[in-house]
Amino acid sequence: MSRIGVFVCHCGTNIAGTVDVEAVADAARQMPNVAYAGTNKYMCSAQGQDYIVDIIKEHNLDRVVIASCSPRMHERLFRKVLAEKTDLNPYLLEVANIREQCSWVHKDKQIGTPKAINLVAMAVAKADCDTQLFTHEIPVTKRALIIGGGIAGIQAALDIADAGFPVTIVERKTTIGGKMPMLDKTFPTLDCSACISTPKMSECEAHPLIEIKTLSEVEKVEGYIGNFDVTIREKAKYIDYDKCTGCGMCETKCPQKKIPSEFNQGMSTRTAVYKPFPQAVPSKPTIDADHCRMLTEGKCGVCAKVCPTGAIDYQDVDRVTTERYGAIVLATGYELIDWTRLYGEYGGGRYADVISGLQFERLVNASGPTEGHILRPSDGTEPKTMVIVKCVGSRDPHKGVPYCSRACCMYGAKHAHQFMDKVPGGKCFVFYMDVRTPGKNYDEFYMNTLHEGARYIRGRISKITRRSDGKLVCLGEDTLSGNVVEVDADMVVLETAMVPPEGAKKLAQTVNTQLGPEGFFTEAHPKLRPVETNTGGLYLAGTAQGPKDIPDTVAQAGAAAAKVIGLLCKQSIESNPMVAHVDDSKCSGCGACVDICPYSAVTLVEKTLRENSRKVTRTVAQVNEGLCQGCGACTVACRPGASDLLGFNDEGIMREVEAYATR
Amino acid sequence: MPRDNEQTGEFTPKILAFCCNWCTYAGADLAGLNRMNYPADVKVLRVPCSGRVNPQYVLKALQSGCDGVLVCGCHPGDCHYSTGNYYAKRRMMIFKRMVEFAGLSPERFQIRWISGSEAGKFRDTVVEVSEQIRALGPMENDAPSRAAIDAVAGTVASPEADEELFAAAKEAI
Amino acid sequence: MADVQDTIRERAAALLSSGEVSAVIGWGAGRFDDVRFPLVVKRAEDAGKLVFDASCVQMTAKRLLEHTGEGKVALVARGCESRAVNRFIADHQLTRDQVYVIGVPCPGMVDPATGETLKRCAECQVRNPVVHDELVGDPVPEPKPYRFAEVDRVEAMSREERRAFFDEMYGKCIRCYACRNACPCCTCRECFVEQDKVGWQGKAFNVNEARYYGMIRAFHTGDRCIECGECERACPMGLPLMVIMHQQVRDIDKLFGPYEGGGLTDSGPDPLRTYKTDDIEEFM
C-alpha cells in the first residue's frame, strides 16, 4: 500500500477558472492509495513548494501526484523539490496535466472538472507503480575530437585547447584549412582570406594540446557522452613526418607534373608528391598514391633519391588507432554542388569560360594560377564583360536543392566588385532571384557594388551558348520588366549551392546521429540547441549543420567549443535514470532488443545467475545505461516484458490505462 | 463516471491517446497554449516515444472500457530517438490490420503523426476521432448482431471440437 | 516410407554409438497403430524404437530446447522441424553446432481422426528440410498449396460476422496454452500470460480474456511464424488458430515483404524488428 498525496494547483484562475479544483481534490481522496489531497493557488511558487514539503512530512506520504501545468513545464522543478527538501526519491512523482491539456482547452467546469479527475486518476494509478530511480556518475574523458579541419574545426579546436583540454583534429585531406584559404578576400571587409586563416592553421600546428591527423577518417565510434571510443584510420602518406623537414626538394624534382591542382580548382597543375599550397599544415608533403609512378608502376623513385633526410617511405601503410574522447565536434563542412552534372543549359562544363565561384576566387587570388589577374581560362585574355549567375543549384528543388545557400548573395556581390576593380571599364551583370544581405555591413557592401556599376538583373539565365568568336551568349529574362535579356559575355561565374560533403551519411551512421532531408546534420533544437545533436556529447560546428558564411561558422564553432568545455570541465556527469532495464530472470536472450536499439545500447552477455537455488550460466540482454536514451522501443519488442523502461514501466502504463478505461 | 451526459443523455466516448513526449504531447500542450477548444472525450497518456506503445496496451484499453484508442508520435524521420516511430509504424500497421480482421471497427484504433508544432492538427485529430466514435457509439455496439452470429455459427471450430470438453474445462476453471 | 524409417534407425544408431550425438529426437510408436509420440532415444540399441510413417503428426523440434547443454542432439527433421531449427537459431535459443539435423523430405501426414491429409500438411509450403546435416530419402516435390483460403473466407465476411467468428472462436478457447507450448516461436522463459503483477492477462474465464491471449500471442509470433500449423493441431478445441497467423503473414508479406513463411534461413531481421524509412505511410 502506497500513500499517495495529490496536490491540485489552481494556477490562479488558469486552472481554477474551468476546473473545480476542490471537486478534483475531493474525488482524489476517494481514489485507491490516496492518503491526502489538497489544493494550492500556485503549486510552483515557493509557498506552494513549502506546502507540498510540509504535507509530505505531516502525512508520511511516499508518492506524489501534482495536478498542474504540463510536466514538460515543471516536472523537473517538482522533482528538484522532492530531492532537495524531502526524503522522497524524486522519481516517485507524477504530474497530471490539467492546464494545457484540460483547463485551457475546455470552456466550462462541466467538462473540465470530470476530465481533470480522470487525468488525476490516471496519474495516481501510475504513481502507485513508480519505483525509486537513481542517477549515477559517468566519468568524463577530458579530450575532444574534432572531425573536419576547416575554419569551423580549427576555431573549435583552438578554443577547446586554449581552455586546457587536449584536442585531436581529424582531417580527410592532406592539410587542414578547408575551403577558407582558397578564397581570395572575405566579404564585407575585403580582408585577405588566407592572411586570416593560415595563421590560425599554424597556431593549431604549434599548439601543444592540439594533435592534427590529416588524410584520416573516423571509422568507428563506440561508447557514449564522456566516453567515446573512436577508431581513426590515418592513411599512408609515404613520407616519414618525423624525418621530413619540409624542404620541398621532392616536389621540385617529381617528374609527374601534370596532375590538376585541387587547391586551384583544376586551373593549374601539381606534382605527385606535393603540398597543396605553401602554407599547408602540416607543412610537409604527401605522395598521391594514385598518381605516383613508383606506387602505381613501381618505377621512378626520384623523390627518394633527392630527399636529403631519407624521409620517403614507399612501403608506408595505413595506421589505425582507437582512442577515447569525452566529446566530438562534427565540423565536416560542405562541398559545392556539381553544376556540370545538373545544368546542361549552362554548357554542363563544356565551356571553359563558364566557371564556378570558387574557381573565380582562385583566378582573382594573387597566389592563384594567374597571379591575381582575371584571365579567361580558354585563351588567357582579360574578359571585358562578365556575367554572374546566382542561385545555381540553390533554391531550385527541381534540379538542385530547395534551400538557400546563404553566402552566395554576398560573395556574388564581392565577385562583381572585384571584377570591376581589377578590370577597368569592365561590365558586370548579376542575374539573381533575390538579394539577401542580412548581416552586419552586408547590405552596405551590396549597395556599394551597385554604385560601382554592377548591373543586377532579376531573373535566371535560361541558356548559355558559345558563339564562334568565343563570346558566351547568355539568354535570360528580366522578370521586373518582363523583357528578354541577352548578354554577350566573355566569362560567366556560377555561384553554386553548398551541399553536404560526400560521406556525411556514412559518418552520421558511424557517430550515430541524424541528417536532415537535405543531408546536413540535424541540431537538437533549431533555436534553443543549435550546436548540440540528439546524441549526447556530439556537437555541430559550421556548415556541417547547414549553409552559412564564415562569421556564422566561426561563431557556431565557438559555441560548440563552449559546450564541449562545459562538458569536459566536469569530473563526471549524471546519468539519465529513465532507461531500459532487463529482468534477467525473464530474459531468454532472444536478441530482439539488440536489433531494435537505435543507440546500440543493448548487448547479449553471458551471465551466471542463481535460478531455483542453482547457478546457471545463460545469455541475457544487458543495457548500457550510458548509451540508453530511454525511448523504450526495445521494451515493446520484448515479448515477456523482460526489458522494461524505468519511469514508464509496463505495470504503470497498464494501471494508467485501466484507471481510465474502468473509471 | 457516467457514460452518458446527464443533461442531454448524449453518449460521451472514452478515448485514450498515447502521445509521445517530444512531438504530440508538445503539440497538445501548444494547443492548450493557443487556447484551442476540443472535446474532452480524449485523454492523453504520455509515453516517451511512440515506439514505447505496446499494442498490448491498446487491446487492454479497448477491452476494459475505452471506446477508442489513438496512438500518436513524431512524423517518421523526426523521432527524438531517431527510429522509434518507424518501429511503431510497422507494429501498428500489423496490429491494426489484425484487430480489424478480428472485427474491430477501424475508427476505434487510429494512429497519427503529429509534430510539436502541429497544435491545429492535434485539435483536428481529436475532433475528428471523437466525432467518429460518437457516431459509432459505445464499444458494445461493436458486438455482432444475431444475424451475424447465426451466419458464422458452426463454421469456426472443427465439428469434432468437444462441447463436453469445453463444459468440463469451464467447470474445472 | 519404410526405407526412410530403416535409414533413420540406422543413422540414429550410428550417430549414437559413435558418440557424435547424445540423443536422437524422432517419433515412437503409441498405444494405437495410428498414434505416434515424440521419442528421445539416447542409446544406440533403442534406435529401433524410432518410427517414421504417415502418423507422425507432432512437430518435435521444440524437444530440442529441453536437451540443450547435453552435447549435440540429432533431430529427425521434416520441412517444418527444419524451419523451427532456423527459428531457434535466429532467436538465440540454439546454436547450429548444438544440433545434428537428419533431414527427411515429408510427403505429408494423415490426420488420424479423419483419415485425410493433416490440415497443417495440406497447407505446407516447405516439405523438404531447409537445413540438414544429412538427408534421408529423396526430395519430394513442393506443391506449395494455397494456404490463405480460410483468411479469404473470413476477410470476405462483414465486420460483424468477423467479430462473431472470433467471438465464437475465442469463446471456445479454454486457455490451456497448448498452442503456446507447441509453438516453436514461443521460447520465452516466462510468458506474458503468467505475469500477474504486470497484469497483461486477467484470470477471468471469458471471451475477452481469451481474445486478449489469442491475439497477443498471435502478434508476438506473427512476424516470426514459420507456419508449421502446430498450434492449430495441438488445440484440443480444434480452433482455427492459423487463420490469424496467416492473415498477419500475408499482411507482412504484402507490406514489408517478401515474407514467404519464416524460418527459411537462420538470419535476417524479423519484419517487426527492422524498418525502412520508405515504408508505406498510412498514418499521416
PDB file of N, CA, C and O in Angstrom, chain A residues 43-90:
ATOM      1  N   MET A  43       1.159  26.083  -7.112  1.00  0.00           N
ATOM      2  CA  MET A  43       1.938  24.985  -6.564  1.00  0.00           C
ATOM      3  C   MET A  43       3.437  25.182  -6.823  1.00  0.00           C
ATOM      4  O   MET A  43       4.269  24.689  -6.090  1.00  0.00           O
ATOM      5  N   CYS A  44       3.767  25.906  -7.920  1.00  0.00           N
ATOM      6  CA  CYS A  44       5.180  26.049  -8.271  1.00  0.00           C
ATOM      7  C   CYS A  44       5.859  27.172  -7.485  1.00  0.00           C
ATOM      8  O   CYS A  44       7.070  27.282  -7.483  1.00  0.00           O
ATOM      9  N   SER A  45       5.047  28.014  -6.813  1.00  0.00           N
ATOM     10  CA  SER A  45       5.650  29.123  -6.063  1.00  0.00           C
ATOM     11  C   SER A  45       6.375  28.571  -4.833  1.00  0.00           C
ATOM     12  O   SER A  45       6.178  27.422  -4.432  1.00  0.00           O
ATOM     13  N   ALA A  46       7.204  29.408  -4.231  1.00  0.00           N
ATOM     14  CA  ALA A  46       7.956  28.984  -3.048  1.00  0.00           C
ATOM     15  C   ALA A  46       6.982  28.512  -1.962  1.00  0.00           C
ATOM     16  O   ALA A  46       7.209  27.487  -1.312  1.00  0.00           O
ATOM     17  N   GLN A  47       5.903  29.249  -1.832  1.00  0.00           N
ATOM     18  CA  GLN A  47       4.926  28.926  -0.807  1.00  0.00           C
ATOM     19  C   GLN A  47       4.238  27.597  -1.120  1.00  0.00           C
ATOM     20  O   GLN A  47       4.033  26.752  -0.257  1.00  0.00           O
ATOM     21  N   GLY A  48       3.926  27.382  -2.419  1.00  0.00           N
ATOM     22  CA  GLY A  48       3.313  26.127  -2.843  1.00  0.00           C
ATOM     23  C   GLY A  48       4.253  24.954  -2.624  1.00  0.00           C
ATOM     24  O   GLY A  48       3.841  23.869  -2.193  1.00  0.00           O
ATOM     25  N   GLN A  49       5.532  25.179  -2.916  1.00  0.00           N
ATOM     26  CA  GLN A  49       6.522  24.113  -2.723  1.00  0.00           C
ATOM     27  C   GLN A  49       6.605  23.735  -1.244  1.00  0.00           C
ATOM     28  O   GLN A  49       6.653  22.547  -0.898  1.00  0.00           O
ATOM     29  N   ASP A  50       6.618  24.768  -0.379  1.00  0.00           N
ATOM     30  CA  ASP A  50       6.679  24.501   1.062  1.00  0.00           C
ATOM     31  C   ASP A  50       5.469  23.698   1.508  1.00  0.00           C
ATOM     32  O   ASP A  50       5.578  22.793   2.336  1.00  0.00           O
ATOM     33  N   TYR A  51       4.324  24.027   0.927  1.00  0.00           N
ATOM     34  CA  TYR A  51       3.094  23.318   1.255  1.00  0.00           C
ATOM     35  C   TYR A  51       3.253  21.831   0.929  1.00  0.00           C
ATOM     36  O   TYR A  51       2.956  20.955   1.761  1.00  0.00           O
ATOM     37  N   ILE A  52       3.763  21.541  -0.259  1.00  0.00           N
ATOM     38  CA  ILE A  52       3.964  20.137  -0.644  1.00  0.00           C
ATOM     39  C   ILE A  52       4.902  19.450   0.342  1.00  0.00           C
ATOM     40  O   ILE A  52       4.620  18.356   0.856  1.00  0.00           O
ATOM     41  N   VAL A  53       6.019  20.127   0.623  1.00  0.00           N
ATOM     42  CA  VAL A  53       7.028  19.538   1.508  1.00  0.00           C
ATOM     43  C   VAL A  53       6.436  19.262   2.896  1.00  0.00           C
ATOM     44  O   VAL A  53       6.615  18.165   3.451  1.00  0.00           O
ATOM     45  N   ASP A  54       5.694  20.240   3.436  1.00  0.00           N
ATOM     46  CA  ASP A  54       5.124  20.075   4.778  1.00  0.00           C
ATOM     47  C   ASP A  54       4.139  18.916   4.808  1.00  0.00           C
ATOM     48  O   ASP A  54       4.149  18.103   5.735  1.00  0.00           O
ATOM     49  N   ILE A  55       3.267  18.854   3.789  1.00  0.00           N
ATOM     50  CA  ILE A  55       2.243  17.802   3.772  1.00  0.00           C
ATOM     51  C   ILE A  55       2.878  16.420   3.635  1.00  0.00           C
ATOM     52  O   ILE A  55       2.440  15.451   4.266  1.00  0.00           O
ATOM     53  N   ILE A  56       3.925  16.336   2.804  1.00  0.00           N
ATOM     54  CA  ILE A  56       4.599  15.038   2.646  1.00  0.00           C
ATOM     55  C   ILE A  56       5.070  14.544   4.006  1.00  0.00           C
ATOM     56  O   ILE A  56       4.875  13.374   4.370  1.00  0.00           O
ATOM     57  N   LYS A  57       5.673  15.469   4.784  1.00  0.00           N
ATOM     58  CA  LYS A  57       6.195  15.078   6.102  1.00  0.00           C
ATOM     59  C   LYS A  57       5.055  14.772   7.062  1.00  0.00           C
ATOM     60  O   LYS A  57       5.047  13.743   7.744  1.00  0.00           O
ATOM     61  N   GLU A  58       4.069  15.658   7.066  1.00  0.00           N
ATOM     62  CA  GLU A  58       2.976  15.528   8.028  1.00  0.00           C
ATOM     63  C   GLU A  58       2.181  14.239   7.813  1.00  0.00           C
ATOM     64  O   GLU A  58       1.824  13.552   8.756  1.00  0.00           O
ATOM     65  N   HIS A  59       1.950  13.910   6.529  1.00  0.00           N
ATOM     66  CA  HIS A  59       1.115  12.737   6.239  1.00  0.00           C
ATOM     67  C   HIS A  59       1.928  11.511   5.858  1.00  0.00           C
ATOM     68  O   HIS A  59       1.382  10.515   5.432  1.00  0.00           O
ATOM     69  N   ASN A  60       3.240  11.645   6.009  1.00  0.00           N
ATOM     70  CA  ASN A  60       4.106  10.494   5.755  1.00  0.00           C
ATOM     71  C   ASN A  60       3.851   9.915   4.359  1.00  0.00           C
ATOM     72  O   ASN A  60       3.674   8.709   4.186  1.00  0.00           O
ATOM     73  N   LEU A  61       3.794  10.777   3.368  1.00  0.00           N
ATOM     74  CA  LEU A  61       3.479  10.341   2.008  1.00  0.00           C
ATOM     75  C   LEU A  61       4.687   9.673   1.354  1.00  0.00           C
ATOM     76  O   LEU A  61       5.835  10.035   1.645  1.00  0.00           O
ATOM     77  N   ASP A  62       4.412   8.719   0.509  1.00  0.00           N
ATOM     78  CA  ASP A  62       5.535   8.089  -0.194  1.00  0.00           C
ATOM     79  C   ASP A  62       5.423   8.205  -1.723  1.00  0.00           C
ATOM     80  O   ASP A  62       6.261   7.692  -2.453  1.00  0.00           O
ATOM     81  N   ARG A  63       4.383   8.848  -2.203  1.00  0.00           N
ATOM     82  CA  ARG A  63       4.251   9.109  -3.637  1.00  0.00           C
ATOM     83  C   ARG A  63       3.575  10.471  -3.768  1.00  0.00           C
ATOM     84  O   ARG A  63       2.771  10.841  -2.910  1.00  0.00           O
ATOM     85  N   VAL A  64       3.867  11.160  -4.861  1.00  0.00           N
ATOM     86  CA  VAL A  64       3.276  12.476  -5.031  1.00  0.00           C
ATOM     87  C   VAL A  64       2.685  12.599  -6.442  1.00  0.00           C
ATOM     88  O   VAL A  64       3.325  12.230  -7.427  1.00  0.00           O
ATOM     89  N   VAL A  65       1.451  13.092  -6.491  1.00  0.00           N
ATOM     90  CA  VAL A  65       0.850  13.429  -7.783  1.00  0.00           C
ATOM     91  C   VAL A  65       0.547  14.922  -7.757  1.00  0.00           C
ATOM     92  O   VAL A  65      -0.112  15.397  -6.828  1.00  0.00           O
ATOM     93  N   ILE A  66       1.059  15.637  -8.730  1.00  0.00           N
ATOM     94  CA  ILE A  66       0.770  17.066  -8.794  1.00  0.00           C
ATOM     95  C   ILE A  66      -0.079  17.316 -10.028  1.00  0.00           C
ATOM     96  O   ILE A  66       0.317  16.994 -11.148  1.00  0.00           O
ATOM     97  N   ALA A  67      -1.258  17.842  -9.789  1.00  0.00           N
ATOM     98  CA  ALA A  67      -2.162  18.155 -10.903  1.00  0.00           C
ATOM     99  C   ALA A  67      -1.996  19.636 -11.187  1.00  0.00           C
ATOM    100  O   ALA A  67      -2.409  20.476 -10.386  1.00  0.00           O
ATOM    101  N   SER A  68      -1.341  19.932 -12.299  1.00  0.00           N
ATOM    102  CA  SER A  68      -0.984  21.328 -12.554  1.00  0.00           C
ATOM    103  C   SER A  68      -0.800  21.525 -14.047  1.00  0.00           C
ATOM    104  O   SER A  68      -1.521  20.941 -14.850  1.00  0.00           O
ATOM    105  N   CYS A  69       0.223  22.304 -14.396  1.00  0.00           N
ATOM    106  CA  CYS A  69       0.537  22.520 -15.798  1.00  0.00           C
ATOM    107  C   CYS A  69       1.240  21.285 -16.374  1.00  0.00           C
ATOM    108  O   CYS A  69       1.437  20.298 -15.683  1.00  0.00           O
ATOM    109  N   SER A  70       1.634  21.381 -17.639  1.00  0.00           N
ATOM    110  CA  SER A  70       2.262  20.250 -18.316  1.00  0.00           C
ATOM    111  C   SER A  70       3.540  19.804 -17.607  1.00  0.00           C
ATOM    112  O   SER A  70       4.312  20.636 -17.134  1.00  0.00           O
ATOM    113  N   PRO A  71       3.777  18.499 -17.550  1.00  0.00           N
ATOM    114  CA  PRO A  71       5.038  18.031 -16.965  1.00  0.00           C
ATOM    115  C   PRO A  71       6.250  18.559 -17.734  1.00  0.00           C
ATOM    116  O   PRO A  71       7.345  18.654 -17.190  1.00  0.00           O
ATOM    117  N   ARG A  72       6.027  18.919 -18.988  1.00  0.00           N
ATOM    118  CA  ARG A  72       7.136  19.482 -19.756  1.00  0.00           C
ATOM    119  C   ARG A  72       7.530  20.843 -19.196  1.00  0.00           C
ATOM    120  O   ARG A  72       8.594  21.357 -19.493  1.00  0.00           O
ATOM    121  N   MET A  73       6.621  21.421 -18.414  1.00  0.00           N
ATOM    122  CA  MET A  73       6.862  22.740 -17.837  1.00  0.00           C
ATOM    123  C   MET A  73       7.606  22.619 -16.506  1.00  0.00           C
ATOM    124  O   MET A  73       8.686  23.157 -16.334  1.00  0.00           O
ATOM    125  N   HIS A  74       7.004  21.899 -15.543  1.00  0.00           N
ATOM    126  CA  HIS A  74       7.519  21.983 -14.178  1.00  0.00           C
ATOM    127  C   HIS A  74       7.877  20.649 -13.535  1.00  0.00           C
ATOM    128  O   HIS A  74       8.186  20.611 -12.357  1.00  0.00           O
ATOM    129  N   GLU A  75       7.828  19.558 -14.302  1.00  0.00           N
ATOM    130  CA  GLU A  75       8.155  18.267 -13.687  1.00  0.00           C
ATOM    131  C   GLU A  75       9.544  18.310 -13.050  1.00  0.00           C
ATOM    132  O   GLU A  75       9.766  17.848 -11.938  1.00  0.00           O
ATOM    133  N   ARG A  76      10.475  18.915 -13.785  1.00  0.00           N
ATOM    134  CA  ARG A  76      11.844  18.984 -13.302  1.00  0.00           C
ATOM    135  C   ARG A  76      11.919  19.757 -11.988  1.00  0.00           C
ATOM    136  O   ARG A  76      12.629  19.377 -11.060  1.00  0.00           O
ATOM    137  N   LEU A  77      11.163  20.855 -11.919  1.00  0.00           N
ATOM    138  CA  LEU A  77      11.167  21.677 -10.707  1.00  0.00           C
ATOM    139  C   LEU A  77      10.658  20.876  -9.515  1.00  0.00           C
ATOM    140  O   LEU A  77      11.276  20.857  -8.445  1.00  0.00           O
ATOM    141  N   PHE A  78       9.521  20.173  -9.720  1.00  0.00           N
ATOM    142  CA  PHE A  78       8.945  19.432  -8.602  1.00  0.00           C
ATOM    143  C   PHE A  78       9.857  18.267  -8.180  1.00  0.00           C
ATOM    144  O   PHE A  78       9.946  17.933  -7.008  1.00  0.00           O
ATOM    145  N   ARG A  79      10.528  17.680  -9.151  1.00  0.00           N
ATOM    146  CA  ARG A  79      11.494  16.624  -8.795  1.00  0.00           C
ATOM    147  C   ARG A  79      12.585  17.194  -7.904  1.00  0.00           C
ATOM    148  O   ARG A  79      13.021  16.562  -6.949  1.00  0.00           O
ATOM    149  N   LYS A  80      13.018  18.397  -8.272  1.00  0.00           N
ATOM    150  CA  LYS A  80      14.088  19.038  -7.516  1.00  0.00           C
ATOM    151  C   LYS A  80      13.616  19.317  -6.077  1.00  0.00           C
ATOM    152  O   LYS A  80      14.378  19.131  -5.125  1.00  0.00           O
ATOM    153  N   VAL A  81      12.362  19.719  -5.961  1.00  0.00           N
ATOM    154  CA  VAL A  81      11.820  19.978  -4.631  1.00  0.00           C
ATOM    155  C   VAL A  81      11.873  18.700  -3.793  1.00  0.00           C
ATOM    156  O   VAL A  81      12.339  18.703  -2.658  1.00  0.00           O
ATOM    157  N   LEU A  82      11.426  17.593  -4.384  1.00  0.00           N
ATOM    158  CA  LEU A  82      11.443  16.331  -3.644  1.00  0.00           C
ATOM    159  C   LEU A  82      12.871  15.952  -3.268  1.00  0.00           C
ATOM    160  O   LEU A  82      13.141  15.517  -2.149  1.00  0.00           O
ATOM    161  N   ALA A  83      13.791  16.121  -4.207  1.00  0.00           N
ATOM    162  CA  ALA A  83      15.169  15.689  -3.974  1.00  0.00           C
ATOM    163  C   ALA A  83      15.823  16.540  -2.897  1.00  0.00           C
ATOM    164  O   ALA A  83      16.558  16.023  -2.047  1.00  0.00           O
ATOM    165  N   GLU A  84      15.550  17.841  -2.917  1.00  0.00           N
ATOM    166  CA  GLU A  84      16.299  18.722  -2.027  1.00  0.00           C
ATOM    167  C   GLU A  84      15.629  18.939  -0.681  1.00  0.00           C
ATOM    168  O   GLU A  84      16.297  19.195   0.310  1.00  0.00           O
ATOM    169  N   LYS A  85      14.294  18.863  -0.670  1.00  0.00           N
ATOM    170  CA  LYS A  85      13.633  19.256   0.579  1.00  0.00           C
ATOM    171  C   LYS A  85      12.911  18.117   1.284  1.00  0.00           C
ATOM    172  O   LYS A  85      12.332  18.322   2.338  1.00  0.00           O
ATOM    173  N   THR A  86      12.871  16.929   0.663  1.00  0.00           N
ATOM    174  CA  THR A  86      12.193  15.822   1.339  1.00  0.00           C
ATOM    175  C   THR A  86      13.081  14.579   1.259  1.00  0.00           C
ATOM    176  O   THR A  86      14.126  14.591   0.616  1.00  0.00           O
ATOM    177  N   ASP A  87      12.648  13.526   1.927  1.00  0.00           N
ATOM    178  CA  ASP A  87      13.401  12.262   1.853  1.00  0.00           C
ATOM    179  C   ASP A  87      12.904  11.397   0.700  1.00  0.00           C
ATOM    180  O   ASP A  87      13.378  10.291   0.502  1.00  0.00           O
ATOM    181  N   LEU A  88      11.917  11.911  -0.046  1.00  0.00           N
ATOM    182  CA  LEU A  88      11.355  11.103  -1.135  1.00  0.00           C
ATOM    183  C   LEU A  88      12.283  11.070  -2.336  1.00  0.00           C
ATOM    184  O   LEU A  88      12.916  12.074  -2.670  1.00  0.00           O
ATOM    185  N   ASN A  89      12.304   9.925  -2.989  1.00  0.00           N
ATOM    186  CA  ASN A  89      13.041   9.824  -4.245  1.00  0.00           C
ATOM    187  C   ASN A  89      12.312  10.678  -5.286  1.00  0.00           C
ATOM    188  O   ASN A  89      11.092  10.585  -5.425  1.00  0.00           O
ATOM    189  N   PRO A  90      13.047  11.513  -6.016  1.00  0.00           N
ATOM    190  CA  PRO A  90      12.372  12.459  -6.920  1.00  0.00           C
ATOM    191  C   PRO A  90      11.602  11.796  -8.061  1.00  0.00           C
ATOM    192  O   PRO A  90      10.824  12.459  -8.748  1.00  0.00           O
TER     193      PRO A  90
END
